[in-house]
């Protein structure tokens, strides 16, 4: 079960690498005042504390529940933002990273509930 959770974390990291390629920072309102290069750098740099947070909480059960829930909500946010003028995740490869996390997270949540 823990291995499945690690796959979920790695899956999100795969998406985040793709997010840099797809200019995801252009969707965040708080980065809008910055020029594109500065927004890219800040968006990328913010992933360091995010990764530290995730790695420090890997074995915490409540964090695993929250992380799986986030993966599912995150996919919903991508559906919501599909009409945004700066949305660039319009390809099968990006969609695998975004929406492939949903069944993995749901399966992990089911397994957590069974314990």
PDB file of N, CA and C in Angstrom, residues 7 16 26 42 47 65 75 80 91-92 101 106 108 112:
ATOM      1  N   UNK A   7       4.131   5.726  -5.633  1.00  0.00           N
ATOM      2  CA  UNK A   7       3.843   5.900  -7.068  1.00  0.00           C
ATOM      3  C   UNK A   7       3.026   7.172  -7.273  1.00  0.00           C
ATOM      4  N   UNK A  16       4.502  17.651 -12.500  1.00  0.00           N
ATOM      5  CA  UNK A  16       5.126  18.948 -12.243  1.00  0.00           C
ATOM      6  C   UNK A  16       6.249  19.238 -13.231  1.00  0.00           C
ATOM      7  N   UNK A  26       1.542  30.387 -15.807  1.00  0.00           N
ATOM      8  CA  UNK A  26       0.683  31.401 -16.427  1.00  0.00           C
ATOM      9  C   UNK A  26      -0.770  31.300 -15.968  1.00  0.00           C
ATOM     10  N   UNK A  42      10.181  31.580 -10.254  1.00  0.00           N
ATOM     11  CA  UNK A  42       9.528  31.476  -8.959  1.00  0.00           C
ATOM     12  C   UNK A  42       8.695  30.194  -8.876  1.00  0.00           C
ATOM     13  N   UNK A  47       8.769  24.742  -5.965  1.00  0.00           N
ATOM     14  CA  UNK A  47       8.662  23.291  -5.879  1.00  0.00           C
ATOM     15  C   UNK A  47       9.660  22.689  -4.894  1.00  0.00           C
ATOM     16  N   UNK A  65      -3.865  10.562   3.093  1.00  0.00           N
ATOM     17  CA  UNK A  65      -5.273  10.825   2.757  1.00  0.00           C
ATOM     18  C   UNK A  65      -5.405  12.171   2.040  1.00  0.00           C
ATOM     19  N   UNK A  75      -7.036  17.172 -10.501  1.00  0.00           N
ATOM     20  CA  UNK A  75      -7.544  16.814 -11.829  1.00  0.00           C
ATOM     21  C   UNK A  75      -8.798  17.624 -12.163  1.00  0.00           C
ATOM     22  N   UNK A  80     -11.513  22.386 -14.948  1.00  0.00           N
ATOM     23  CA  UNK A  80     -12.030  23.747 -14.814  1.00  0.00           C
ATOM     24  C   UNK A  80     -11.227  24.748 -15.648  1.00  0.00           C
ATOM     25  N   UNK A  91      -2.757  17.789 -24.589  1.00  0.00           N
ATOM     26  CA  UNK A  91      -2.169  16.667 -25.308  1.00  0.00           C
ATOM     27  C   UNK A  91      -2.275  15.412 -24.446  1.00  0.00           C
ATOM     28  N   UNK A  92      -2.155  14.276 -25.084  1.00  0.00           N
ATOM     29  CA  UNK A  92      -2.339  13.004 -24.380  1.00  0.00           C
ATOM     30  C   UNK A  92      -1.300  12.803 -23.287  1.00  0.00           C
ATOM     31  N   UNK A 101      -3.482  10.078 -12.341  1.00  0.00           N
ATOM     32  CA  UNK A 101      -3.327  10.089 -10.889  1.00  0.00           C
ATOM     33  C   UNK A 101      -4.644   9.784 -10.175  1.00  0.00           C
ATOM     34  N   UNK A 106      -7.490   7.082  -5.953  1.00  0.00           N
ATOM     35  CA  UNK A 106      -8.725   6.446  -5.481  1.00  0.00           C
ATOM     36  C   UNK A 106      -8.441   5.041  -4.953  1.00  0.00           C
ATOM     37  N   UNK A 108      -5.603   3.964  -3.724  1.00  0.00           N
ATOM     38  CA  UNK A 108      -4.885   4.090  -2.459  1.00  0.00           C
ATOM     39  C   UNK A 108      -5.842   4.484  -1.331  1.00  0.00           C
ATOM     40  N   UNK A 112      -6.481   2.427   2.054  1.00  0.00           N
ATOM     41  CA  UNK A 112      -6.349   3.042   3.381  1.00  0.00           C
ATOM     42  C   UNK A 112      -7.603   2.830   4.218  1.00  0.00           C
TER      43      UNK A 112
END
